[in-house]
PDB file of C-alpha atoms in Angstrom:
ATOM      1  CA  UNK A   1     153.957  63.055  98.778  1.00  0.00           C
ATOM      2  CA  UNK A   2     155.453  66.648  97.886  1.00  0.00           C
ATOM      3  CA  UNK A   3     153.140  66.760  94.816  1.00  0.00           C
ATOM      4  CA  UNK A   4     149.989  65.575  96.485  1.00  0.00           C
ATOM      5  CA  UNK A   5     150.909  68.476  99.286  1.00  0.00           C
ATOM      6  CA  UNK A   6     151.035  71.297  96.205  1.00  0.00           C
ATOM      7  CA  UNK A   7     147.945  70.088  94.821  1.00  0.00           C
ATOM      8  CA  UNK A   8     146.013  70.317  98.067  1.00  0.00           C
ATOM      9  CA  UNK A   9     147.757  73.675  98.872  1.00  0.00           C
ATOM     10  CA  UNK A  10     146.695  74.882  95.033  1.00  0.00           C
ATOM     11  CA  UNK A  11     142.690  73.471  95.939  1.00  0.00           C
ATOM     12  CA  UNK A  12     142.611  74.646  98.760  1.00  0.00           C
ATOM     13  CA  UNK A  13     143.329  78.530  97.531  1.00  0.00           C
ATOM     14  CA  UNK A  14     140.996  77.908  94.561  1.00  0.00           C
ATOM     15  CA  UNK A  15     138.701  77.430  96.974  1.00  0.00           C
ATOM     16  CA  UNK A  16     139.334  80.215  99.565  1.00  0.00           C
ATOM     17  CA  UNK A  17     139.422  83.214  96.231  1.00  0.00           C
ATOM     18  CA  UNK A  18     136.558  81.475  94.665  1.00  0.00           C
ATOM     19  CA  UNK A  19     133.127  83.377  94.555  1.00  0.00           C
ATOM     20  CA  UNK A  20     129.822  81.993  95.819  1.00  0.00           C
ATOM     21  CA  UNK A  21     126.592  83.197  94.966  1.00  0.00           C
ATOM     22  CA  UNK A  22     123.158  82.875  96.056  1.00  0.00           C
ATOM     23  CA  UNK A  23     120.114  83.823  93.646  1.00  0.00           C
ATOM     24  CA  UNK A  24     116.063  83.823  94.621  1.00  0.00           C
ATOM     25  CA  UNK A  25     113.241  85.110  92.960  1.00  0.00           C
ATOM     26  CA  UNK A  26     109.522  86.116  94.141  1.00  0.00           C
ATOM     27  CA  UNK A  27     106.653  86.647  92.313  1.00  0.00           C
ATOM     28  CA  UNK A  28     104.283  89.042  94.305  1.00  0.00           C
ATOM     29  CA  UNK A  29     101.209  90.981  94.000  1.00  0.00           C
ATOM     30  CA  UNK A  30     102.312  94.645  95.256  1.00  0.00           C
ATOM     31  CA  UNK A  31      99.154  96.271  94.139  1.00  0.00           C
ATOM     32  CA  UNK A  32      97.346  95.758  97.602  1.00  0.00           C
ATOM     33  CA  UNK A  33      94.802  98.702  96.652  1.00  0.00           C
ATOM     34  CA  UNK A  34      91.251  98.614  96.505  1.00  0.00           C
ATOM     35  CA  UNK A  35      91.302  99.257  92.858  1.00  0.00           C
ATOM     36  CA  UNK A  36      89.780  95.986  90.935  1.00  0.00           C
ATOM     37  CA  UNK A  37      91.397  95.191  87.335  1.00  0.00           C
ATOM     38  CA  UNK A  38      90.090  92.328  85.221  1.00  0.00           C
ATOM     39  CA  UNK A  39      92.723  91.187  82.710  1.00  0.00           C
ATOM     40  CA  UNK A  40      90.486  88.474  81.475  1.00  0.00           C
ATOM     41  CA  UNK A  41      89.052  90.287  78.495  1.00  0.00           C
ATOM     42  CA  UNK A  42      90.741  91.732  75.552  1.00  0.00           C
ATOM     43  CA  UNK A  43      90.664  95.276  76.805  1.00  0.00           C
ATOM     44  CA  UNK A  44      94.348  95.611  77.206  1.00  0.00           C
ATOM     45  CA  UNK A  45      97.884  95.481  75.511  1.00  0.00           C
ATOM     46  CA  UNK A  46     101.183  94.958  77.241  1.00  0.00           C
ATOM     47  CA  UNK A  47     103.327  97.617  75.953  1.00  0.00           C
ATOM     48  CA  UNK A  48     106.776  97.690  77.878  1.00  0.00           C
ATOM     49  CA  UNK A  49     108.934  95.441  80.331  1.00  0.00           C
ATOM     50  CA  UNK A  50     110.637  97.552  82.772  1.00  0.00           C
ATOM     51  CA  UNK A  51     113.126  96.980  85.508  1.00  0.00           C
ATOM     52  CA  UNK A  52     115.131  98.730  88.538  1.00  0.00           C
ATOM     53  CA  UNK A  53     117.681  97.222  90.162  1.00  0.00           C
ATOM     54  CA  UNK A  54     119.840  98.040  93.351  1.00  0.00           C
ATOM     55  CA  UNK A  55     123.009  96.867  94.676  1.00  0.00           C
ATOM     56  CA  UNK A  56     125.245  97.297  97.780  1.00  0.00           C
ATOM     57  CA  UNK A  57     128.494  95.507  99.446  1.00  0.00           C
ATOM     58  CA  UNK A  58     129.213  94.870 102.760  1.00  0.00           C
ATOM     59  CA  UNK A  59     132.958  94.426 103.953  1.00  0.00           C
ATOM     60  CA  UNK A  60     132.989  92.407 107.307  1.00  0.00           C
ATOM     61  CA  UNK A  61     129.638  92.876 107.837  1.00  0.00           C
ATOM     62  CA  UNK A  62     129.785  96.390 108.004  1.00  0.00           C
ATOM     63  CA  UNK A  63     128.235  99.117 105.389  1.00  0.00           C
ATOM     64  CA  UNK A  64     125.766  99.629 103.009  1.00  0.00           C
ATOM     65  CA  UNK A  65     121.815  99.832 103.455  1.00  0.00           C
ATOM     66  CA  UNK A  66     119.509  96.934 104.831  1.00  0.00           C
ATOM     67  CA  UNK A  67     117.416  95.039 102.649  1.00  0.00           C
ATOM     68  CA  UNK A  68     114.162  96.785 102.981  1.00  0.00           C
ATOM     69  CA  UNK A  69     115.975  99.919 101.842  1.00  0.00           C
ATOM     70  CA  UNK A  70     117.381  98.268  98.831  1.00  0.00           C
ATOM     71  CA  UNK A  71     114.337  96.903  97.648  1.00  0.00           C
ATOM     72  CA  UNK A  72     112.576 100.347  97.874  1.00  0.00           C
ATOM     73  CA  UNK A  73     115.238 101.991  95.626  1.00  0.00           C
ATOM     74  CA  UNK A  74     114.747  98.963  93.032  1.00  0.00           C
ATOM     75  CA  UNK A  75     111.368  99.494  93.083  1.00  0.00           C
ATOM     76  CA  UNK A  76     111.222 103.502  92.744  1.00  0.00           C
ATOM     77  CA  UNK A  77     114.003 103.070  89.766  1.00  0.00           C
ATOM     78  CA  UNK A  78     111.666 100.414  88.403  1.00  0.00           C
ATOM     79  CA  UNK A  79     108.238 102.918  88.932  1.00  0.00           C
ATOM     80  CA  UNK A  80     110.360 105.833  87.152  1.00  0.00           C
ATOM     81  CA  UNK A  81     110.998 103.849  84.229  1.00  0.00           C
ATOM     82  CA  UNK A  82     107.133 102.914  83.871  1.00  0.00           C
ATOM     83  CA  UNK A  83     106.041 106.348  83.094  1.00  0.00           C
ATOM     84  CA  UNK A  84     102.547 105.639  84.182  1.00  0.00           C
ATOM     85  CA  UNK A  85     101.484 109.527  84.122  1.00  0.00           C
ATOM     86  CA  UNK A  86     100.064 109.338  80.759  1.00  0.00           C
ATOM     87  CA  UNK A  87      96.785 107.461  79.929  1.00  0.00           C
ATOM     88  CA  UNK A  88      95.478 104.142  81.348  1.00  0.00           C
ATOM     89  CA  UNK A  89      98.538 101.953  82.421  1.00  0.00           C
ATOM     90  CA  UNK A  90      99.270  99.908  85.205  1.00  0.00           C
ATOM     91  CA  UNK A  91     102.153  97.259  86.282  1.00  0.00           C
ATOM     92  CA  UNK A  92     101.378  93.753  86.241  1.00  0.00           C
ATOM     93  CA  UNK A  93     103.719  90.590  86.751  1.00  0.00           C
ATOM     94  CA  UNK A  94     105.986  92.195  89.581  1.00  0.00           C
ATOM     95  CA  UNK A  95     109.171  90.100  90.121  1.00  0.00           C
ATOM     96  CA  UNK A  96     111.947  90.563  92.869  1.00  0.00           C
ATOM     97  CA  UNK A  97     114.946  88.759  92.277  1.00  0.00           C
ATOM     98  CA  UNK A  98     117.692  88.973  94.672  1.00  0.00           C
ATOM     99  CA  UNK A  99     121.444  87.774  94.368  1.00  0.00           C
ATOM    100  CA  UNK A 100     124.145  87.516  97.247  1.00  0.00           C
ATOM    101  CA  UNK A 101     127.688  86.999  96.110  1.00  0.00           C
ATOM    102  CA  UNK A 102     130.847  87.135  97.614  1.00  0.00           C
ATOM    103  CA  UNK A 103     132.852  85.326 100.518  1.00  0.00           C
ATOM    104  CA  UNK A 104     131.184  85.377 103.614  1.00  0.00           C
ATOM    105  CA  UNK A 105     131.941  87.448 106.125  1.00  0.00           C
ATOM    106  CA  UNK A 106     134.830  89.117 104.349  1.00  0.00           C
ATOM    107  CA  UNK A 107     133.240  90.662 101.441  1.00  0.00           C
ATOM    108  CA  UNK A 108     129.143  90.200 100.596  1.00  0.00           C
ATOM    109  CA  UNK A 109     127.535  92.086  97.548  1.00  0.00           C
ATOM    110  CA  UNK A 110     123.408  92.096  97.137  1.00  0.00           C
ATOM    111  CA  UNK A 111     121.713  93.057  94.423  1.00  0.00           C
ATOM    112  CA  UNK A 112     117.902  93.481  94.369  1.00  0.00           C
ATOM    113  CA  UNK A 113     115.943  93.558  90.608  1.00  0.00           C
ATOM    114  CA  UNK A 114     112.730  94.168  90.311  1.00  0.00           C
ATOM    115  CA  UNK A 115     110.922  93.922  87.121  1.00  0.00           C
ATOM    116  CA  UNK A 116     107.226  94.068  85.843  1.00  0.00           C
ATOM    117  CA  UNK A 117     105.303  94.504  82.514  1.00  0.00           C
ATOM    118  CA  UNK A 118     103.699  97.718  81.849  1.00  0.00           C
ATOM    119  CA  UNK A 119      99.832  97.231  80.384  1.00  0.00           C
ATOM    120  CA  UNK A 120      97.487 100.017  78.728  1.00  0.00           C
ATOM    121  CA  UNK A 121      94.199  99.640  78.846  1.00  0.00           C
ATOM    122  CA  UNK A 122      92.246 100.227  75.296  1.00  0.00           C
ATOM    123  CA  UNK A 123      88.907 100.129  76.566  1.00  0.00           C
TER     124      UNK A 123
END
């Protein structure tokens, strides 16, 4: 009976100190402007894969930024790395990934990563 109690306490401690994580991914079209780009022809080449990430931690559900600000920081970091100023370039296939880990409500870490491909038009 004593061994069962010790094993139960060890199992409970292991479950208490283990981390839980949830990950999601979302592929959307963030280019909601009037420009139309047709990628059906052989008039472009993929030149780079860029990404930006932003992370925030919450202790007792207090602290950090909200989800929208976290996304905006990750997106702006990605756009700086894309270097779209020279030439006829665009970003395509934008994907947003979110990972939430920790032991709620005591400690939670949220990470948002935005990635895309940079294409350059040849004609």
